Amino acid sequence: MICVHEYPLSIVDHAGFRKFCGTLQPMFKVSRNTIRLDIINMFGVQKNIMVKYFAKCENRVAITTDLWTAGHQKRGYMAVTGHYVDASWNLKSFLMRFVYVPCPHNAEVICEALHACLVEWHLEKKISTVTLDNCTSNDKAMEILPDKLDTSSLMLQGSLLHMRCAAHILNLIVKDGLDVMEKGIERVRDSVAFWSTTPKRHEKFEKMARLLNNEYTCRLALDCKTRWNSTYIMLKGALQYKDVFERLSIREKKFTCPTGEDWVFAKEVCARLKVFFDVTELLSGTSYVTASLFFPQICGIRLAIRK
């Protein structure tokens, strides 16, 4: 239950949880340490099952990995995920490793952490590709990794080993484009910020939407400037309530409504961001086999365009 729902281990100390368990079985006792050990043991059992499965399986495994720094801890972590297609053409994915990676996060450290994971799972001779974000340290790490592997076991001697994350490439393209167009949408962003800053203003905005028979289905949401997809969601919502902003500008002296040119520009930007947004969702899909994007008749698998 704790693993499936991602509850904190501290739930076992909560008064309500203890009362619930005591009602079912007064003799049942549990602690954080017990739960932690149980989870580690569960992982060990499942890991052994997967290792034995791949020892007999002839399929290759595609690897995706990412490394990031936790903001509150200032510590680097790496997640390594394996993906494979079973005999029934079902895409399977499993988290192989979630591990702390000490600084510095250079190519050698990244490569060593990734290689250690592959060896631990006995997959160093069964990988097909490794997909990472586009950065210099990742590129250099993938130049080093083949030297640690048996290249004769790789597809085309490892020439296809390094795959660049298409979603990350799109992300870089859009962010560069938005940097140029930032001033054009600033007044729309300021308007959203004005009416979503306080609960009182937000209630006033929602009330005006109802008065104008504009169904308030999409709550105003200010974007995060470092996440372009949040900018798309913000613009999409703001355009939906253009008439509400304009009517409120008549009643609220402190509020300056975007000009007609601002709205036209915002609409153009939103239309272009939608293309990237939809493609990114497609590339991030988890319920289809990648090959089915190109060979739907051969694979005989229905595409799930969205998650």
Tab-separated table of N, CA and C in Angstrom, residues 88-214:
chain	number	residue	atom	x	y	z
A	88	SER	N	4.617	-10.754	-26.261
A	88	SER	CA	3.284	-10.385	-26.742
A	88	SER	C	3.244	-8.960	-27.293
A	89	TRP	N	4.398	-8.387	-27.512
A	89	TRP	CA	4.519	-7.017	-28.019
A	89	TRP	C	3.911	-5.981	-27.074
A	90	ASN	N	4.079	-6.222	-25.792
A	90	ASN	CA	3.672	-5.248	-24.784
A	90	ASN	C	4.912	-4.515	-24.285
A	91	LEU	N	4.833	-3.200	-24.232
A	91	LEU	CA	5.955	-2.412	-23.743
A	91	LEU	C	6.012	-2.490	-22.225
A	92	LYS	N	7.160	-2.878	-21.701
A	92	LYS	CA	7.368	-2.984	-20.267
A	92	LYS	C	8.484	-2.028	-19.850
A	93	SER	N	8.305	-1.381	-18.733
A	93	SER	CA	9.324	-0.474	-18.203
A	93	SER	C	9.514	-0.756	-16.714
A	94	PHE	N	10.740	-0.624	-16.251
A	94	PHE	CA	10.996	-0.831	-14.830
A	94	PHE	C	12.147	0.064	-14.388
A	95	LEU	N	12.008	0.598	-13.209
A	95	LEU	CA	13.044	1.451	-12.631
A	95	LEU	C	14.164	0.564	-12.099
A	96	MET	N	15.324	0.695	-12.702
A	96	MET	CA	16.454	-0.138	-12.319
A	96	MET	C	17.210	0.441	-11.130
A	97	ARG	N	17.336	1.765	-11.142
A	97	ARG	CA	18.142	2.366	-10.079
A	97	ARG	C	17.734	3.820	-9.842
A	98	PHE	N	17.686	4.191	-8.579
A	98	PHE	CA	17.489	5.577	-8.184
A	98	PHE	C	18.539	5.836	-7.125
A	99	VAL	N	19.591	6.516	-7.507
A	99	VAL	CA	20.777	6.527	-6.657
A	99	VAL	C	21.376	7.918	-6.528
A	100	TYR	N	21.951	8.187	-5.367
A	100	TYR	CA	22.673	9.435	-5.138
A	100	TYR	C	23.997	9.397	-5.891
A	101	VAL	N	24.288	10.471	-6.610
A	101	VAL	CA	25.533	10.575	-7.369
A	101	VAL	C	26.337	11.747	-6.807
A	102	PRO	N	27.484	11.485	-6.225
A	102	PRO	CA	28.280	12.560	-5.620
A	102	PRO	C	28.851	13.504	-6.669
A	103	CYS	N	29.125	14.713	-6.253
A	103	CYS	CA	29.767	15.691	-7.141
A	103	CYS	C	31.239	15.313	-7.327
A	104	PRO	N	31.861	15.765	-8.426
A	104	PRO	CA	31.270	16.567	-9.504
A	104	PRO	C	30.507	15.690	-10.496
A	105	HIS	N	29.453	16.242	-11.109
A	105	HIS	CA	28.656	15.473	-12.058
A	105	HIS	C	29.239	15.618	-13.463
A	106	ASN	N	30.469	15.141	-13.590
A	106	ASN	CA	31.140	15.202	-14.889
A	106	ASN	C	30.903	13.906	-15.661
A	107	ALA	N	31.472	13.827	-16.847
A	107	ALA	CA	31.247	12.680	-17.719
A	107	ALA	C	31.691	11.373	-17.081
A	108	GLU	N	32.844	11.389	-16.426
A	108	GLU	CA	33.377	10.161	-15.832
A	108	GLU	C	32.459	9.629	-14.734
A	109	VAL	N	31.950	10.533	-13.890
A	109	VAL	CA	31.076	10.125	-12.783
A	109	VAL	C	29.755	9.577	-13.319
A	110	ILE	N	29.183	10.267	-14.311
A	110	ILE	CA	27.917	9.819	-14.905
A	110	ILE	C	28.088	8.460	-15.563
A	111	CYS	N	29.160	8.314	-16.320
A	111	CYS	CA	29.423	7.049	-17.018
A	111	CYS	C	29.610	5.905	-16.032
A	112	GLU	N	30.352	6.140	-14.964
A	112	GLU	CA	30.610	5.100	-13.982
A	112	GLU	C	29.324	4.664	-13.281
A	113	ALA	N	28.464	5.631	-12.933
A	113	ALA	CA	27.196	5.310	-12.262
A	113	ALA	C	26.289	4.497	-13.178
A	114	LEU	N	26.250	4.872	-14.457
A	114	LEU	CA	25.409	4.157	-15.423
A	114	LEU	C	25.945	2.745	-15.677
A	115	HIS	N	27.250	2.638	-15.852
A	115	HIS	CA	27.860	1.329	-16.120
A	115	HIS	C	27.684	0.399	-14.930
A	116	ALA	N	27.820	0.922	-13.720
A	116	ALA	CA	27.649	0.107	-12.519
A	116	ALA	C	26.234	-0.467	-12.457
A	117	CYS	N	25.258	0.343	-12.882
A	117	CYS	CA	23.864	-0.113	-12.891
A	117	CYS	C	23.662	-1.240	-13.904
A	118	LEU	N	24.234	-1.099	-15.084
A	118	LEU	CA	24.108	-2.123	-16.123
A	118	LEU	C	24.737	-3.442	-15.680
A	119	VAL	N	25.908	-3.345	-15.050
A	119	VAL	CA	26.596	-4.553	-14.577
A	119	VAL	C	25.804	-5.215	-13.459
A	120	GLU	N	25.253	-4.380	-12.574
A	120	GLU	CA	24.477	-4.902	-11.445
A	120	GLU	C	23.273	-5.718	-11.912
A	121	TRP	N	22.680	-5.292	-13.040
A	121	TRP	CA	21.514	-5.986	-13.581
A	121	TRP	C	21.891	-6.991	-14.678
A	122	HIS	N	23.170	-7.143	-14.928
A	122	HIS	CA	23.673	-8.082	-15.950
A	122	HIS	C	23.096	-7.762	-17.337
A	123	LEU	N	23.033	-6.471	-17.648
A	123	LEU	CA	22.471	-6.048	-18.928
A	123	LEU	C	23.509	-5.403	-19.842
A	124	GLU	N	24.781	-5.447	-19.447
A	124	GLU	CA	25.797	-4.748	-20.228
A	124	GLU	C	25.941	-5.297	-21.642
A	125	LYS	N	25.469	-6.545	-21.880
A	125	LYS	CA	25.554	-7.123	-23.223
A	125	LYS	C	24.200	-7.205	-23.913
A	126	LYS	N	23.179	-6.614	-23.298
A	126	LYS	CA	21.836	-6.735	-23.856
A	126	LYS	C	21.159	-5.396	-24.118
A	127	ILE	N	21.890	-4.311	-23.961
A	127	ILE	CA	21.261	-3.006	-24.175
A	127	ILE	C	21.205	-2.683	-25.667
A	128	SER	N	20.181	-1.949	-26.039
A	128	SER	CA	20.039	-1.523	-27.435
A	128	SER	C	20.475	-0.070	-27.579
A	129	THR	N	19.875	0.804	-26.780
A	129	THR	CA	20.218	2.226	-26.839
A	129	THR	C	20.205	2.811	-25.429
A	130	VAL	N	20.843	3.951	-25.304
A	130	VAL	CA	20.813	4.719	-24.066
A	130	VAL	C	20.380	6.139	-24.431
A	131	THR	N	19.262	6.574	-23.867
A	131	THR	CA	18.725	7.901	-24.176
A	131	THR	C	18.940	8.836	-23.003
A	132	LEU	N	19.531	10.006	-23.299
A	132	LEU	CA	19.810	11.006	-22.272
A	132	LEU	C	19.436	12.387	-22.788
A	133	ASP	N	19.389	13.358	-21.862
A	133	ASP	CA	19.207	14.753	-22.254
A	133	ASP	C	20.453	15.240	-22.978
A	134	ASN	N	20.299	16.358	-23.664
A	134	ASN	CA	21.402	16.909	-24.451
A	134	ASN	C	22.231	17.892	-23.625
A	135	CYS	N	23.369	17.456	-23.185
A	135	CYS	CA	24.313	18.342	-22.502
A	135	CYS	C	25.713	17.773	-22.703
A	136	THR	N	26.705	18.613	-22.520
A	136	THR	CA	28.085	18.232	-22.812
A	136	THR	C	28.549	17.044	-21.988
A	137	SER	N	28.206	17.039	-20.687
A	137	SER	CA	28.666	15.955	-19.819
A	137	SER	C	28.062	14.614	-20.242
A	138	ASN	N	26.785	14.625	-20.669
A	138	ASN	CA	26.161	13.390	-21.142
A	138	ASN	C	26.804	12.899	-22.437
A	139	ASP	N	27.086	13.844	-23.345
A	139	ASP	CA	27.730	13.476	-24.609
A	139	ASP	C	29.085	12.811	-24.361
A	140	LYS	N	29.866	13.403	-23.466
A	140	LYS	CA	31.188	12.846	-23.177
A	140	LYS	C	31.077	11.506	-22.464
A	141	ALA	N	30.056	11.372	-21.600
A	141	ALA	CA	29.854	10.103	-20.898
A	141	ALA	C	29.566	8.981	-21.880
A	142	MET	N	28.794	9.303	-22.926
A	142	MET	CA	28.459	8.284	-23.921
A	142	MET	C	29.629	7.991	-24.857
A	143	GLU	N	30.614	8.868	-24.888
A	143	GLU	CA	31.835	8.572	-25.634
A	143	GLU	C	32.709	7.593	-24.850
A	144	ILE	N	32.604	7.657	-23.509
A	144	ILE	CA	33.418	6.795	-22.650
A	144	ILE	C	32.783	5.416	-22.480
A	145	LEU	N	31.451	5.370	-22.400
A	145	LEU	CA	30.745	4.126	-22.078
A	145	LEU	C	31.092	2.952	-23.004
A	146	PRO	N	31.162	3.127	-24.336
A	146	PRO	CA	31.483	1.981	-25.201
A	146	PRO	C	32.802	1.303	-24.855
A	147	ASP	N	33.755	2.068	-24.303
A	147	ASP	CA	35.039	1.480	-23.926
A	147	ASP	C	34.900	0.504	-22.758
A	148	LYS	N	33.821	0.648	-21.994
A	148	LYS	CA	33.582	-0.230	-20.855
A	148	LYS	C	32.712	-1.434	-21.235
A	149	LEU	N	32.200	-1.430	-22.475
A	149	LEU	CA	31.302	-2.490	-22.924
A	149	LEU	C	31.958	-3.333	-24.008
A	150	ASP	N	31.379	-4.468	-24.240
A	150	ASP	CA	31.809	-5.322	-25.342
A	150	ASP	C	31.078	-4.842	-26.594
A	151	THR	N	31.758	-4.069	-27.421
A	151	THR	CA	31.084	-3.458	-28.576
A	151	THR	C	30.530	-4.488	-29.559
A	152	SER	N	31.091	-5.699	-29.550
A	152	SER	CA	30.581	-6.730	-30.456
A	152	SER	C	29.174	-7.174	-30.073
A	153	SER	N	28.778	-6.896	-28.818
A	153	SER	CA	27.443	-7.274	-28.362
A	153	SER	C	26.417	-6.187	-28.647
A	154	LEU	N	26.883	-5.016	-29.099
A	154	LEU	CA	25.987	-3.893	-29.361
A	154	LEU	C	25.532	-3.886	-30.816
A	155	MET	N	24.431	-3.210	-31.073
A	155	MET	CA	23.926	-3.105	-32.437
A	155	MET	C	24.853	-2.234	-33.263
A	156	LEU	N	25.257	-2.738	-34.423
A	156	LEU	CA	26.152	-2.020	-35.329
A	156	LEU	C	27.387	-1.498	-34.597
A	157	GLN	N	27.957	-2.374	-33.779
A	157	GLN	CA	29.184	-2.041	-33.037
A	157	GLN	C	29.039	-0.801	-32.150
A	158	GLY	N	27.822	-0.538	-31.724
A	158	GLY	CA	27.590	0.581	-30.808
A	158	GLY	C	27.316	1.910	-31.466
A	159	SER	N	27.190	1.928	-32.804
A	159	SER	CA	26.962	3.207	-33.492
A	159	SER	C	25.580	3.787	-33.183
A	160	LEU	N	24.660	2.938	-32.712
A	160	LEU	CA	23.310	3.405	-32.379
A	160	LEU	C	23.088	3.507	-30.874
A	161	LEU	N	24.164	3.367	-30.118
A	161	LEU	CA	24.022	3.314	-28.662
A	161	LEU	C	23.475	4.605	-28.069
A	162	HIS	N	24.033	5.743	-28.500
A	162	HIS	CA	23.656	7.026	-27.910
A	162	HIS	C	22.458	7.624	-28.634
A	163	MET	N	21.358	7.783	-27.907
A	163	MET	CA	20.163	8.434	-28.435
A	163	MET	C	19.898	9.711	-27.648
A	164	ARG	N	19.602	10.767	-28.380
A	164	ARG	CA	19.315	12.049	-27.730
A	164	ARG	C	17.808	12.187	-27.513
A	165	CYS	N	17.437	12.669	-26.355
A	165	CYS	CA	16.023	12.790	-25.994
A	165	CYS	C	15.335	13.815	-26.888
A	166	ALA	N	14.388	13.342	-27.717
A	166	ALA	CA	13.687	14.231	-28.652
A	166	ALA	C	12.863	15.268	-27.911
A	167	ALA	N	12.233	14.866	-26.801
A	167	ALA	CA	11.422	15.812	-26.033
A	167	ALA	C	12.294	16.930	-25.464
A	168	HIS	N	13.524	16.586	-25.057
A	168	HIS	CA	14.424	17.606	-24.518
A	168	HIS	C	14.891	18.556	-25.611
A	169	ILE	N	15.116	18.029	-26.816
A	169	ILE	CA	15.498	18.882	-27.941
A	169	ILE	C	14.388	19.885	-28.242
A	170	LEU	N	13.151	19.411	-28.274
A	170	LEU	CA	12.012	20.306	-28.489
A	170	LEU	C	11.942	21.361	-27.394
A	171	ASN	N	12.209	20.937	-26.170
A	171	ASN	CA	12.169	21.862	-25.045
A	171	ASN	C	13.183	22.990	-25.223
A	172	LEU	N	14.385	22.652	-25.662
A	172	LEU	CA	15.423	23.666	-25.882
A	172	LEU	C	15.030	24.620	-27.009
A	173	ILE	N	14.433	24.068	-28.074
A	173	ILE	CA	14.006	24.905	-29.206
A	173	ILE	C	12.968	25.925	-28.758
A	174	VAL	N	11.955	25.453	-28.038
A	174	VAL	CA	10.860	26.335	-27.623
A	174	VAL	C	11.354	27.391	-26.638
A	175	LYS	N	12.218	26.980	-25.706
A	175	LYS	CA	12.727	27.946	-24.726
A	175	LYS	C	13.517	29.054	-25.414
A	176	ASP	N	14.321	28.698	-26.418
A	176	ASP	CA	15.062	29.722	-27.163
A	176	ASP	C	14.113	30.661	-27.879
A	177	GLY	N	13.035	30.107	-28.460
A	177	GLY	CA	12.064	30.936	-29.163
A	177	GLY	C	11.321	31.869	-28.223
A	178	LEU	N	10.950	31.369	-27.052
A	178	LEU	CA	10.215	32.196	-26.096
A	178	LEU	C	11.072	33.320	-25.532
A	179	ASP	N	12.374	33.086	-25.437
A	179	ASP	CA	13.260	34.154	-24.961
A	179	ASP	C	13.173	35.378	-25.868
A	180	VAL	N	13.003	35.133	-27.155
A	180	VAL	CA	12.895	36.235	-28.121
A	180	VAL	C	11.537	36.917	-28.021
A	181	MET	N	10.483	36.128	-27.724
A	181	MET	CA	9.111	36.657	-27.731
A	181	MET	C	8.604	37.039	-26.347
A	182	GLU	N	9.486	37.021	-25.358
A	182	GLU	CA	9.086	37.219	-23.976
A	182	GLU	C	8.308	38.521	-23.762
A	183	LYS	N	8.804	39.633	-24.332
A	183	LYS	CA	8.152	40.928	-24.109
A	183	LYS	C	6.751	40.973	-24.694
A	184	GLY	N	6.526	40.214	-25.762
A	184	GLY	CA	5.226	40.245	-26.422
A	184	GLY	C	4.104	39.675	-25.586
A	185	ILE	N	4.414	38.788	-24.644
A	185	ILE	CA	3.371	38.178	-23.828
A	185	ILE	C	3.418	38.665	-22.380
A	186	GLU	N	4.269	39.657	-22.111
A	186	GLU	CA	4.460	40.124	-20.742
A	186	GLU	C	3.181	40.715	-20.149
A	187	ARG	N	2.439	41.497	-20.955
A	187	ARG	CA	1.217	42.118	-20.430
A	187	ARG	C	0.129	41.078	-20.143
A	188	VAL	N	0.093	40.021	-20.949
A	188	VAL	CA	-0.864	38.941	-20.667
A	188	VAL	C	-0.479	38.240	-19.369
A	189	ARG	N	0.814	38.015	-19.178
A	189	ARG	CA	1.287	37.381	-17.942
A	189	ARG	C	0.964	38.263	-16.739
A	190	ASP	N	1.185	39.584	-16.872
A	190	ASP	CA	0.883	40.514	-15.776
A	190	ASP	C	-0.605	40.495	-15.433
A	191	SER	N	-1.443	40.347	-16.458
A	191	SER	CA	-2.896	40.315	-16.234
A	191	SER	C	-3.298	39.070	-15.461
A	192	VAL	N	-2.734	37.942	-15.839
A	192	VAL	CA	-3.034	36.698	-15.131
A	192	VAL	C	-2.543	36.792	-13.692
A	193	ALA	N	-1.354	37.365	-13.515
A	193	ALA	CA	-0.797	37.518	-12.173
A	193	ALA	C	-1.682	38.417	-11.316
A	194	PHE	N	-2.207	39.498	-11.914
A	194	PHE	CA	-3.034	40.458	-11.169
A	194	PHE	C	-4.284	39.774	-10.613
A	195	TRP	N	-4.964	38.972	-11.443
A	195	TRP	CA	-6.245	38.394	-11.029
A	195	TRP	C	-6.114	37.036	-10.336
A	196	SER	N	-4.918	36.525	-10.221
A	196	SER	CA	-4.729	35.261	-9.504
A	196	SER	C	-3.882	35.427	-8.251
A	197	THR	N	-3.498	36.677	-7.940
A	197	THR	CA	-2.623	36.928	-6.794
A	197	THR	C	-3.311	36.637	-5.469
A	198	THR	N	-4.562	37.112	-5.317
A	198	THR	CA	-5.288	36.945	-4.058
A	198	THR	C	-6.609	36.215	-4.296
A	199	PRO	N	-7.106	35.510	-3.288
A	199	PRO	CA	-8.391	34.820	-3.424
A	199	PRO	C	-9.533	35.780	-3.742
A	200	LYS	N	-9.480	36.986	-3.184
A	200	LYS	CA	-10.548	37.964	-3.406
A	200	LYS	C	-10.610	38.370	-4.876
A	201	ARG	N	-9.454	38.649	-5.465
A	201	ARG	CA	-9.433	39.019	-6.882
A	201	ARG	C	-9.858	37.846	-7.760
A	202	HIS	N	-9.433	36.664	-7.386
A	202	HIS	CA	-9.799	35.502	-8.179
A	202	HIS	C	-11.304	35.266	-8.149
A	203	GLU	N	-11.910	35.446	-6.985
A	203	GLU	CA	-13.368	35.298	-6.870
A	203	GLU	C	-14.084	36.337	-7.729
A	204	LYS	N	-13.544	37.551	-7.756
A	204	LYS	CA	-14.130	38.610	-8.575
A	204	LYS	C	-14.036	38.255	-10.053
A	205	PHE	N	-12.916	37.687	-10.454
A	205	PHE	CA	-12.730	37.284	-11.850
A	205	PHE	C	-13.706	36.174	-12.214
A	206	GLU	N	-13.837	35.190	-11.337
A	206	GLU	CA	-14.746	34.069	-11.600
A	206	GLU	C	-16.191	34.545	-11.674
A	207	LYS	N	-16.567	35.490	-10.816
A	207	LYS	CA	-17.931	36.026	-10.825
A	207	LYS	C	-18.218	36.755	-12.125
A	208	MET	N	-17.239	37.521	-12.618
A	208	MET	CA	-17.428	38.241	-13.877
A	208	MET	C	-17.560	37.262	-15.045
A	209	ALA	N	-16.817	36.183	-15.013
A	209	ALA	CA	-16.919	35.172	-16.067
A	209	ALA	C	-18.336	34.606	-16.129
A	210	ARG	N	-18.925	34.355	-14.966
A	210	ARG	CA	-20.296	33.832	-14.938
A	210	ARG	C	-21.292	34.860	-15.453
A	211	LEU	N	-21.072	36.132	-15.104
A	211	LEU	CA	-21.971	37.195	-15.579
A	211	LEU	C	-21.946	37.324	-17.099
A	212	LEU	N	-20.798	37.031	-17.700
A	212	LEU	CA	-20.656	37.116	-19.159
A	212	LEU	C	-20.979	35.778	-19.839
A	213	ASN	N	-21.537	34.846	-19.058
A	213	ASN	CA	-21.880	33.522	-19.583
A	213	ASN	C	-20.667	32.806	-20.177
A	214	ASN	N	-19.515	33.058	-19.597
A	214	ASN	CA	-18.284	32.397	-19.998
A	214	ASN	C	-17.985	31.331	-18.953
